[in-house]
C-alpha cells in the first residue's frame, strides 16, 4: 500500500460526529473528552438505584447509556421533591423510523415510568427543512407518521406532550418569546464554534439550534409548569450533545436551570462497526415497518459476522463477538442478562453458528417491532390530538423528607415567632454551578437566618447571604 493509499484510508476512517453527520470509526472515550461530558460511574448508578428504588435498565448496566451532564443534579432534584420532566425529539426525514431511532424513545419511556413525570417530545420539522432543504409540508406529514411510531412505544398520554416545532411556536407566544430571549443571548460566533457552521448554508441553519436548546427549559411549557421551576433530563444519542452545550451556556447567561443529559452510543450499521445506522442507506437499514421476511433477509445477507466463513473452523475456533454485528445488536435488544451471556459464550466457543445468532437477533428484534406495528394500527386521529394538545399535567407531589428532631424544634420556634418559612433540602454546595442552581430555585430575597436563644426568648437574626457572621461574637453583641 502506497503512502497516498494509507492517507486515503486514514481519511475514510476519520471520525466525524455532528448532529447531522456521523461516520468513521467511533471512539467514544475521545468524544467524551471532546464534548466535555462525564462518564457514568458505579457511584452514579448506585445513586440512581437508591433515589428511585428501581433496578438499572439493561442499557445502563451495559454501558449503552454511558455518559452524562449533571444527571446527579437531576437525581438530587427528584429526591428533594422538585418538579422534573423529560425531553427528547425526532427529526422527520422518512415515513418510518429505524431501530437506531428507537433507542432513546424506549429508554425515555422507561424513565417516564420510573420518575412518573411529564415528557415533551419535539418534532424538529424546521430543522430538516433547513438542513435537508426538503418541502416543509412533506416533513410535517412525516412528523405525524413518526409520532404514531413514537406513541407506539407506550408513553403515558396524560403526561406526554408531542409538538411540531413550527406549529407550537406559532400558537404559544410564551415559547417564542422565551426562544427570542435566548437568541439575544447567543452569539453567531458561539453557534459557529459549536456546530461548525462557518458562514455557509442558510439563515434557518443558524436559527434552528436555539429552538432545540430552548425546549430543554420549563419556561417553554407554560401550560405544564406555569411559573413553577422544574429540572429537565434529556436522553439522547451523543451526536446531539452540541445542542445542550449551547443550552447550558445560555442558562449561565440567563440565570436558568441547566438541562441535564444522559447520552447513548450508536447502533452500528449492519455492514460494519464504523458510523451508525442511517436511513439514507435504506437497503441496509432496519425500519420499524419492515415485515419479518424483509427483516430476516436484511440480517441474513448483510449483517457482518464475527464467525469464520468455514462453519467447521468456527466450530473449532469460535467467533469474535466484538466483530459480530448480530451480537452487538443483541446487546441492545436482548434484555435478559443471563440469556445474553449464554449467547455470547455459545458464539465464542463455536456452539452457536453465524446463521443461528442472526436468527436469534431476528426473533428478538421482530418481537419488539411487531408490538410497535400492532399498536400503531390502533392509533386514530383522536389519540394523536390528545398527545399534541397543550394540556395541563398533574405534577408529582413534593416528596418531603422526614424532619429531624432538631428541624422539628426549629419549626416550632419559628411558628411561635410567627415567621413564615420553607425548607429546601440540597446537597452540600461545593461548586459554583451548585450554588447558582440552588439560588435559581429560591424566590425573593436570598438571606441566611440564625436562631439564637436568649434569657428572654428567641431572636431570629436575618443577614444577607454574602455576610459572614461569627455566632459567638453576634450573641454577645445582641445579648443572647
Short mmCIF file of C-alpha atoms in Angstrom, two decimals:
data_model
loop_
_atom_site.label_atom_id
_atom_site.label_comp_id
_atom_site.label_asym_id
_atom_site.label_seq_id
_atom_site.Cartn_x
_atom_site.Cartn_y
_atom_site.Cartn_z
CA UNK A 1 0.00 0.00 0.00
CA UNK A 2 1.42 3.38 -1.03
CA UNK A 3 1.62 6.34 1.36
CA UNK A 4 -1.16 8.01 -0.64
CA UNK A 5 -3.38 4.95 -0.23
CA UNK A 6 -2.64 4.91 3.51
CA UNK A 7 -3.58 8.59 3.77
CA UNK A 8 -6.83 7.92 1.89
CA UNK A 9 -7.59 5.02 4.24
CA UNK A 10 -6.99 7.22 7.29
CA UNK A 11 -9.31 9.86 5.82
CA UNK A 12 -12.03 7.23 5.27
CA UNK A 13 -11.74 6.07 8.89
CA UNK A 14 -11.64 9.61 10.32
CA UNK A 15 -14.30 10.04 12.98
CA UNK A 16 -16.94 12.67 12.26
CA UNK A 17 -19.73 13.17 14.79
CA UNK A 18 -22.11 16.11 14.42
CA UNK A 19 -25.90 16.36 14.81
CA UNK A 20 -26.19 15.93 11.03
CA UNK A 21 -23.32 13.64 10.03
CA UNK A 22 -21.72 10.61 11.68
CA UNK A 23 -19.06 8.50 10.00
CA UNK A 24 -15.74 6.74 10.57
CA UNK A 25 -14.64 4.58 13.48
CA UNK A 26 -16.32 5.92 16.62
CA UNK A 27 -14.05 6.45 19.63
CA UNK A 28 -16.44 7.15 22.50
CA UNK A 29 -13.72 7.98 25.01
CA UNK A 30 -12.40 10.59 22.63
CA UNK A 31 -15.90 12.03 22.19
CA UNK A 32 -16.34 12.34 25.96
CA UNK A 33 -13.15 14.39 26.13
CA UNK A 34 -14.03 16.42 23.03
CA UNK A 35 -17.57 17.24 24.20
CA UNK A 36 -16.69 17.64 27.88
CA UNK A 37 -19.24 15.15 29.24
CA UNK A 38 -18.70 12.84 32.23
CA UNK A 39 -18.62 9.04 32.14
CA UNK A 40 -21.32 7.34 34.19
CA UNK A 41 -19.56 5.50 37.02
CA UNK A 42 -20.66 2.87 39.54
CA UNK A 43 -21.31 5.51 42.20
CA UNK A 44 -23.83 7.30 39.97
CA UNK A 45 -25.55 4.02 39.08
CA UNK A 46 -25.85 3.19 42.79
CA UNK A 47 -27.24 6.66 43.44
CA UNK A 48 -29.88 6.10 40.75
CA UNK A 49 -30.99 2.87 42.42
CA UNK A 50 -31.06 4.48 45.87
CA UNK A 51 -33.01 7.56 44.78
CA UNK A 52 -35.56 5.80 42.56
CA UNK A 53 -35.84 2.46 44.36
CA UNK A 54 -35.62 0.81 40.91
CA UNK A 55 -33.13 -1.57 39.35
CA UNK A 56 -30.97 -0.34 36.48
CA UNK A 57 -32.16 -0.59 32.90
CA UNK A 58 -30.07 -3.16 30.96
CA UNK A 59 -28.73 -0.34 28.79
CA UNK A 60 -27.34 1.39 31.87
CA UNK A 61 -25.71 -1.83 33.10
CA UNK A 62 -24.14 -2.49 29.68
CA UNK A 63 -22.72 0.98 29.14
CA UNK A 64 -25.04 1.85 26.24
CA UNK A 65 -26.13 4.97 28.11
CA UNK A 66 -22.61 5.77 29.19
CA UNK A 67 -22.05 9.48 29.68
CA UNK A 68 -23.93 12.44 31.14
CA UNK A 69 -24.14 16.07 32.10
CA UNK A 70 -25.45 16.72 35.64
CA UNK A 71 -27.52 13.52 35.85
CA UNK A 72 -26.64 13.53 39.55
CA UNK A 73 -28.17 17.01 39.88
CA UNK A 74 -31.40 15.75 38.30
CA UNK A 75 -31.49 12.84 40.76
CA UNK A 76 -30.98 15.24 43.67
CA UNK A 77 -33.85 17.42 42.44
CA UNK A 78 -36.14 14.40 42.15
CA UNK A 79 -35.12 13.15 45.61
CA UNK A 80 -35.83 16.58 47.09
CA UNK A 81 -39.34 16.70 45.64
CA UNK A 82 -38.60 19.32 42.96
CA UNK A 83 -40.66 19.09 39.73
CA UNK A 84 -38.78 17.27 36.97
CA UNK A 85 -39.51 16.49 33.32
CA UNK A 86 -38.05 14.60 30.36
CA UNK A 87 -37.36 15.94 26.87
CA UNK A 88 -36.41 14.15 23.68
CA UNK A 89 -37.21 14.56 20.00
CA UNK A 90 -37.27 13.34 16.43
CA UNK A 91 -36.21 14.98 13.18
CA UNK A 92 -38.54 13.54 10.50
CA UNK A 93 -36.83 12.57 7.24
CA UNK A 94 -38.57 9.27 6.36
CA UNK A 95 -42.08 7.88 6.74
CA UNK A 96 -40.79 5.16 9.08
CA UNK A 97 -38.13 5.34 11.78
CA UNK A 98 -35.41 2.69 12.10
CA UNK A 99 -34.22 0.71 15.11
CA UNK A 100 -31.47 3.21 15.87
CA UNK A 101 -34.10 5.91 16.42
CA UNK A 102 -35.92 3.57 18.78
CA UNK A 103 -33.20 3.51 21.48
CA UNK A 104 -33.76 6.99 23.03
CA UNK A 105 -37.55 6.58 22.87
CA UNK A 106 -37.67 3.16 24.55
CA UNK A 107 -35.28 4.39 27.23
CA UNK A 108 -37.27 7.60 27.72
CA UNK A 109 -40.47 5.56 28.09
CA UNK A 110 -38.80 3.58 30.86
CA UNK A 111 -37.59 6.79 32.53
CA UNK A 112 -41.11 8.25 32.39
CA UNK A 113 -42.37 5.18 34.25
CA UNK A 114 -39.56 5.45 36.81
CA UNK A 115 -39.96 9.18 37.56
CA UNK A 116 -43.72 9.41 36.83
CA UNK A 117 -43.17 12.83 35.30
CA UNK A 118 -44.12 14.95 32.27
CA UNK A 119 -42.40 14.30 28.94
CA UNK A 120 -42.10 16.67 25.99
CA UNK A 121 -41.21 15.41 22.50
CA UNK A 122 -40.14 17.94 19.89
CA UNK A 123 -40.77 17.05 16.23
CA UNK A 124 -37.98 19.11 14.67
CA UNK A 125 -39.58 19.62 11.26
CA UNK A 126 -37.96 23.03 10.83
CA UNK A 127 -34.51 21.53 11.39
CA UNK A 128 -34.93 19.11 8.47
CA UNK A 129 -36.37 21.87 6.28
CA UNK A 130 -33.27 23.96 6.99
CA UNK A 131 -30.55 21.32 6.70
CA UNK A 132 -32.01 18.95 4.10
CA UNK A 133 -33.82 21.59 2.03
CA UNK A 134 -36.99 19.49 1.88
CA UNK A 135 -40.55 20.73 1.46
CA UNK A 136 -41.92 21.65 4.89
CA UNK A 137 -45.41 20.25 4.25
CA UNK A 138 -43.91 16.86 3.37
CA UNK A 139 -41.78 16.96 6.54
CA UNK A 140 -44.78 17.93 8.66
CA UNK A 141 -46.69 14.90 7.37
CA UNK A 142 -43.67 12.68 8.04
CA UNK A 143 -43.62 14.06 11.57
CA UNK A 144 -47.19 12.90 12.17
CA UNK A 145 -46.33 9.42 10.85
CA UNK A 146 -43.23 9.25 13.05
CA UNK A 147 -45.29 10.42 16.03
CA UNK A 148 -47.52 7.36 15.62
CA UNK A 149 -44.46 5.09 15.96
CA UNK A 150 -43.26 7.13 18.94
CA UNK A 151 -46.66 6.84 20.65
CA UNK A 152 -46.48 3.09 19.99
CA UNK A 153 -43.58 2.87 22.44
CA UNK A 154 -46.23 3.14 25.17
CA UNK A 155 -45.92 6.68 26.53
CA UNK A 156 -48.48 7.97 29.04
CA UNK A 157 -50.87 10.24 27.05
CA UNK A 158 -51.79 12.21 30.19
CA UNK A 159 -48.15 13.14 30.81
CA UNK A 160 -46.76 13.40 27.27
CA UNK A 161 -46.79 16.46 25.00
CA UNK A 162 -45.68 16.00 21.37
CA UNK A 163 -45.31 19.12 19.25
CA UNK A 164 -44.32 20.22 15.78
CA UNK A 165 -41.85 22.99 16.49
CA UNK A 166 -43.31 25.35 13.89
CA UNK A 167 -46.90 24.76 14.99
CA UNK A 168 -46.06 25.23 18.65
CA UNK A 169 -44.04 28.42 18.32
CA UNK A 170 -46.81 29.98 16.22
CA UNK A 171 -49.54 29.20 18.74
CA UNK A 172 -47.61 29.63 22.01
CA UNK A 173 -46.24 33.20 22.30
CA UNK A 174 -44.52 32.39 25.62
CA UNK A 175 -42.38 29.74 23.87
CA UNK A 176 -41.50 32.09 21.01
CA UNK A 177 -40.74 34.95 23.42
CA UNK A 178 -38.52 32.72 25.56
CA UNK A 179 -36.65 31.48 22.48
CA UNK A 180 -36.28 35.07 21.28
CA UNK A 181 -34.65 36.00 24.60
CA UNK A 182 -32.28 33.07 24.19
CA UNK A 183 -31.36 34.20 20.67
CA UNK A 184 -30.45 37.60 22.07
CA UNK A 185 -28.09 35.87 24.50
CA UNK A 186 -26.46 33.65 21.84
CA UNK A 187 -23.68 34.93 19.62
CA UNK A 188 -23.16 33.95 16.00
CA UNK A 189 -19.59 33.06 16.92
CA UNK A 190 -20.80 30.54 19.51
CA UNK A 191 -23.17 28.86 17.01
CA UNK A 192 -20.34 28.63 14.50
CA UNK A 193 -17.94 27.25 17.10
CA UNK A 194 -20.28 24.58 18.49
CA UNK A 195 -21.90 23.45 15.24
CA UNK A 196 -19.14 24.09 12.72
CA UNK A 197 -21.26 26.46 10.60
CA UNK A 198 -18.59 28.69 9.14
CA UNK A 199 -20.52 31.22 7.12
CA UNK A 200 -22.13 28.61 4.85
CA UNK A 201 -25.73 27.48 4.47
CA UNK A 202 -28.94 29.44 5.05
CA UNK A 203 -30.17 31.64 7.90
CA UNK A 204 -32.50 28.91 9.20
CA UNK A 205 -29.48 26.67 9.92
CA UNK A 206 -28.17 29.26 12.38
CA UNK A 207 -31.62 29.88 13.83
CA UNK A 208 -32.60 26.26 14.48
CA UNK A 209 -30.13 25.27 17.27
CA UNK A 210 -31.70 27.79 19.65
CA UNK A 211 -35.12 26.12 19.32
CA UNK A 212 -33.82 22.64 20.06
CA UNK A 213 -31.95 24.09 23.04
CA UNK A 214 -34.85 26.22 24.31
CA UNK A 215 -37.11 23.16 24.51
CA UNK A 216 -34.98 21.88 27.43
CA UNK A 217 -36.28 24.59 29.81
CA UNK A 218 -39.54 24.57 31.78
CA UNK A 219 -40.25 28.16 30.63
CA UNK A 220 -41.05 26.73 27.18
CA UNK A 221 -44.16 24.96 28.54
CA UNK A 222 -46.40 27.38 30.47
CA UNK A 223 -49.38 25.01 30.10
CA UNK A 224 -47.50 22.36 32.09
CA UNK A 225 -45.44 24.25 34.66
CA UNK A 226 -46.83 27.77 34.82
CA UNK A 227 -44.11 29.57 36.80
CA UNK A 228 -43.07 26.53 38.81
CA UNK A 229 -39.36 25.77 38.25
CA UNK A 230 -38.50 22.28 37.03
CA UNK A 231 -35.37 20.31 36.18
CA UNK A 232 -35.08 18.73 32.72
CA UNK A 233 -33.38 15.44 31.76
CA UNK A 234 -32.68 14.82 28.07
CA UNK A 235 -31.95 11.24 26.96
CA UNK A 236 -30.29 11.22 23.52
CA UNK A 237 -27.51 9.82 21.35
CA UNK A 238 -24.15 11.52 21.84
CA UNK A 239 -24.25 13.27 18.44
CA UNK A 240 -26.95 15.62 19.80
CA UNK A 241 -24.72 16.86 22.63
CA UNK A 242 -23.79 20.19 20.94
CA UNK A 243 -27.36 21.46 21.35
CA UNK A 244 -27.16 21.08 25.10
CA UNK A 245 -23.74 22.70 25.36
CA UNK A 246 -25.49 25.66 23.76
CA UNK A 247 -28.42 25.34 26.19
CA UNK A 248 -26.16 25.23 29.23
CA UNK A 249 -24.20 28.25 28.00
CA UNK A 250 -27.47 30.17 27.64
CA UNK A 251 -28.55 29.03 31.11
CA UNK A 252 -25.46 30.61 32.67
CA UNK A 253 -26.15 33.92 30.92
CA UNK A 254 -29.91 33.96 31.56
CA UNK A 255 -29.90 32.59 35.12
CA UNK A 256 -31.79 29.41 34.13
CA UNK A 257 -31.69 25.87 35.49
CA UNK A 258 -29.23 23.98 33.33
CA UNK A 259 -30.63 20.96 31.47
CA UNK A 260 -29.26 17.56 32.47
CA UNK A 261 -28.38 14.89 29.91
CA UNK A 262 -27.87 11.14 29.67
CA UNK A 263 -26.31 10.05 26.38
CA UNK A 264 -26.02 6.76 24.49
CA UNK A 265 -23.88 5.05 21.88
CA UNK A 266 -24.92 4.49 18.26
CA UNK A 267 -26.27 1.28 16.78
CA UNK A 268 -23.66 0.42 14.12
CA UNK A 269 -24.71 -0.20 10.50
CA UNK A 270 -25.49 -3.81 9.54
CA UNK A 271 -22.41 -3.95 7.34
CA UNK A 272 -19.79 -2.99 9.91
CA UNK A 273 -18.66 -1.11 13.01
CA UNK A 274 -17.99 2.35 11.52
CA UNK A 275 -20.53 5.17 11.75
CA UNK A 276 -24.15 4.46 12.65
CA UNK A 277 -27.29 3.09 11.05
CA UNK A 278 -28.67 5.62 8.58
CA UNK A 279 -31.99 5.99 6.74
CA UNK A 280 -30.06 7.17 3.68
CA UNK A 281 -28.87 3.58 3.14
CA UNK A 282 -32.32 2.01 3.05
CA UNK A 283 -31.24 -1.40 1.80
CA UNK A 284 -29.07 -1.90 4.90
CA UNK A 285 -31.39 -0.22 7.40
CA UNK A 286 -33.89 -2.00 9.66
CA UNK A 287 -37.06 0.10 9.55
CA UNK A 288 -39.82 -0.25 12.12
CA UNK A 289 -42.36 -1.12 9.41
CA UNK A 290 -40.26 -3.95 7.91
CA UNK A 291 -42.01 -7.30 7.73
CA UNK A 292 -40.44 -10.32 9.40
CA UNK A 293 -39.46 -11.62 5.95
CA UNK A 294 -37.71 -8.38 4.98
CA UNK A 295 -36.03 -8.14 8.39
CA UNK A 296 -34.68 -11.68 8.11
CA UNK A 297 -33.44 -11.13 4.56
CA UNK A 298 -31.52 -7.96 5.51
CA UNK A 299 -29.94 -9.56 8.58
CA UNK A 300 -29.03 -12.86 6.91
CA UNK A 301 -27.49 -11.27 3.81
CA UNK A 302 -25.94 -8.02 5.09
CA UNK A 303 -25.12 -8.47 8.78
CA UNK A 304 -21.33 -8.58 9.27
CA UNK A 305 -20.34 -11.80 11.02
CA UNK A 306 -17.62 -12.42 13.57
CA UNK A 307 -17.50 -16.11 12.60
CA UNK A 308 -15.07 -17.79 10.23
CA UNK A 309 -16.65 -18.29 6.77
CA UNK A 310 -15.97 -22.02 7.12
CA UNK A 311 -18.58 -23.45 9.59
CA UNK A 312 -16.19 -26.24 10.63
CA UNK A 313 -13.45 -23.75 11.51
CA UNK A 314 -15.96 -21.71 13.51
CA UNK A 315 -16.95 -24.82 15.49
CA UNK A 316 -13.31 -25.39 16.42
CA UNK A 317 -12.10 -21.82 16.99
CA UNK A 318 -15.30 -19.99 17.84
CA UNK A 319 -16.33 -16.48 16.84
CA UNK A 320 -15.45 -12.89 17.74
CA UNK A 321 -18.42 -11.12 19.41
CA UNK A 322 -16.67 -7.75 19.15
CA UNK A 323 -16.81 -8.00 15.35
CA UNK A 324 -20.18 -9.72 15.12
CA UNK A 325 -22.94 -7.20 14.41
CA UNK A 326 -25.74 -9.59 15.34
CA UNK A 327 -24.29 -9.89 18.85
CA UNK A 328 -23.73 -6.12 19.06
CA UNK A 329 -27.43 -5.59 18.27
CA UNK A 330 -28.44 -8.20 20.84
CA UNK A 331 -26.72 -6.08 23.49
CA UNK A 332 -29.49 -3.57 22.79
CA UNK A 333 -32.46 -5.86 22.20
CA UNK A 334 -31.94 -8.94 24.39
CA UNK A 335 -32.84 -7.61 27.82
CA UNK A 336 -32.18 -10.83 29.74
CA UNK A 337 -28.58 -10.62 31.03
CA UNK A 338 -28.33 -14.36 31.59
CA UNK A 339 -29.59 -15.17 28.09
CA UNK A 340 -27.21 -12.64 26.52
CA UNK A 341 -24.27 -14.21 28.36
CA UNK A 342 -25.32 -17.67 27.12
CA UNK A 343 -25.41 -16.39 23.52
CA UNK A 344 -22.00 -14.76 23.93
CA UNK A 345 -20.47 -17.92 25.38
CA UNK A 346 -22.03 -20.15 22.70
CA UNK A 347 -20.86 -17.98 19.81
CA UNK A 348 -17.39 -17.54 21.31
CA UNK A 349 -17.00 -21.31 21.73
CA UNK A 350 -18.47 -22.10 18.32
CA UNK A 351 -21.57 -23.95 19.56
CA UNK A 352 -23.79 -21.18 18.13
CA UNK A 353 -23.23 -20.62 14.42
CA UNK A 354 -23.30 -17.39 12.42
CA UNK A 355 -26.72 -18.25 10.99
CA UNK A 356 -28.09 -19.19 14.43
CA UNK A 357 -27.04 -15.96 16.12
CA UNK A 358 -28.58 -13.98 13.26
CA UNK A 359 -31.84 -15.90 13.66
CA UNK A 360 -31.78 -15.18 17.40
CA UNK A 361 -31.50 -11.49 16.51
CA UNK A 362 -34.39 -11.72 14.04
CA UNK A 363 -36.63 -13.23 16.72
CA UNK A 364 -35.63 -10.70 19.41
CA UNK A 365 -35.98 -7.69 17.12
CA UNK A 366 -39.20 -8.66 15.40
CA UNK A 367 -40.90 -9.25 18.74
CA UNK A 368 -40.31 -5.56 19.60
CA UNK A 369 -41.12 -4.33 16.09
CA UNK A 370 -44.36 -6.35 15.93
CA UNK A 371 -45.57 -4.80 19.19
CA UNK A 372 -44.97 -1.32 17.73
CA UNK A 373 -46.60 -2.23 14.40
CA UNK A 374 -49.68 -3.65 16.13
CA UNK A 375 -50.01 -0.64 18.45
CA UNK A 376 -49.60 1.76 15.52
CA UNK A 377 -52.64 0.24 13.78
CA UNK A 378 -54.82 1.23 16.73
CA UNK A 379 -53.79 4.92 16.72
CA UNK A 380 -56.54 7.21 15.42
CA UNK A 381 -56.75 10.97 14.92
CA UNK A 382 -58.26 11.44 18.39
CA UNK A 383 -55.24 9.88 20.11
CA UNK A 384 -52.87 11.98 18.00
CA UNK A 385 -54.79 15.10 19.07
CA UNK A 386 -54.53 14.05 22.72
CA UNK A 387 -50.73 13.78 22.52
CA UNK A 388 -50.41 17.08 20.59
CA UNK A 389 -52.80 19.00 22.87
CA UNK A 390 -51.42 21.76 25.12
CA UNK A 391 -52.90 20.23 28.24
CA UNK A 392 -52.14 20.79 31.92
CA UNK A 393 -50.42 17.92 33.68
CA UNK A 394 -50.52 16.80 37.29
CA UNK A 395 -47.05 17.28 38.70
CA UNK A 396 -45.99 14.75 41.35
CA UNK A 397 -46.50 15.97 44.88
CA UNK A 398 -43.23 17.02 46.52
CA UNK A 399 -41.52 14.18 48.34
CA UNK A 400 -40.57 15.89 51.57
CA UNK A 401 -38.05 14.25 53.83
CA UNK A 402 -38.95 13.41 57.41
CA UNK A 403 -37.71 16.31 59.53
CA UNK A 404 -35.11 15.58 62.19
CA UNK A 405 -35.77 16.35 65.86
CA UNK A 406 -33.68 19.49 65.55
CA UNK A 407 -35.63 20.62 62.48
CA UNK A 408 -38.94 19.97 64.22
CA UNK A 409 -37.85 22.11 67.17
CA UNK A 410 -36.75 24.86 64.80
CA UNK A 411 -40.11 24.86 63.01
CA UNK A 412 -41.91 25.09 66.36
CA UNK A 413 -39.82 28.10 67.39
CA UNK A 414 -40.40 29.81 64.04
CA UNK A 415 -44.14 29.24 64.35
CA UNK A 416 -44.07 30.75 67.87
CA UNK A 417 -42.31 33.79 66.42
CA UNK A 418 -44.85 33.90 63.56
CA UNK A 419 -42.11 33.69 60.95
CA UNK A 420 -43.14 32.14 57.65
CA UNK A 421 -40.64 29.54 56.50
CA UNK A 422 -39.96 26.96 53.79
CA UNK A 423 -37.41 24.16 53.92
CA UNK A 424 -35.23 23.45 50.89
CA UNK A 425 -33.10 20.30 51.09
CA UNK A 426 -29.98 20.21 48.99
CA UNK A 427 -26.61 18.52 48.75
CA UNK A 428 -23.54 20.18 50.23
CA UNK A 429 -22.67 23.14 48.00
CA UNK A 430 -19.13 22.63 46.75
CA UNK A 431 -19.18 24.15 43.24
CA UNK A 432 -20.24 27.45 41.73
CA UNK A 433 -22.77 25.66 39.49
CA UNK A 434 -24.44 24.05 42.51
CA UNK A 435 -24.69 27.42 44.26
CA UNK A 436 -26.19 29.02 41.14
CA UNK A 437 -28.70 26.19 40.69
CA UNK A 438 -29.79 26.49 44.32
CA UNK A 439 -30.17 30.25 44.03
CA UNK A 440 -32.40 29.86 40.97
CA UNK A 441 -34.79 27.65 42.92
CA UNK A 442 -35.23 30.27 45.67
CA UNK A 443 -37.65 33.11 45.18
CA UNK A 444 -37.42 36.58 46.66
CA UNK A 445 -34.52 37.89 48.75
CA UNK A 446 -31.86 35.33 49.45
CA UNK A 447 -30.81 35.52 53.08
CA UNK A 448 -29.42 33.50 55.95
CA UNK A 449 -31.21 33.15 59.24
CA UNK A 450 -29.70 32.45 62.63
CA UNK A 451 -31.97 31.49 65.53
CA UNK A 452 -30.45 32.41 68.89
CA UNK A 453 -31.75 31.60 72.35
CA UNK A 454 -31.62 34.37 74.93
CA UNK A 455 -32.79 34.71 78.54
CA UNK A 456 -35.98 36.38 77.39
CA UNK A 457 -36.79 34.06 74.47
CA UNK A 458 -35.54 33.59 70.93
CA UNK A 459 -34.02 36.04 68.50
CA UNK A 460 -34.18 35.41 64.72
CA UNK A 461 -31.32 37.33 63.12
CA UNK A 462 -31.54 37.83 59.31
CA UNK A 463 -28.44 38.67 57.30
CA UNK A 464 -27.51 38.99 53.65
CA UNK A 465 -26.17 35.76 52.13
CA UNK A 466 -22.83 37.42 51.38
CA UNK A 467 -22.23 38.32 55.04
CA UNK A 468 -20.01 36.14 57.21
CA UNK A 469 -21.00 36.01 60.87
CA UNK A 470 -19.21 34.65 63.92
CA UNK A 471 -22.15 33.36 66.07
CA UNK A 472 -20.22 33.80 69.33
CA UNK A 473 -19.44 37.45 68.62
CA UNK A 474 -23.01 38.05 67.44
CA UNK A 475 -24.58 36.50 70.55
CA UNK A 476 -22.50 38.78 72.81
CA UNK A 477 -23.36 41.82 70.68
CA UNK A 478 -27.12 41.33 70.96
CA UNK A 479 -27.06 39.86 74.46
CA UNK A 480 -28.30 36.42 73.51
#
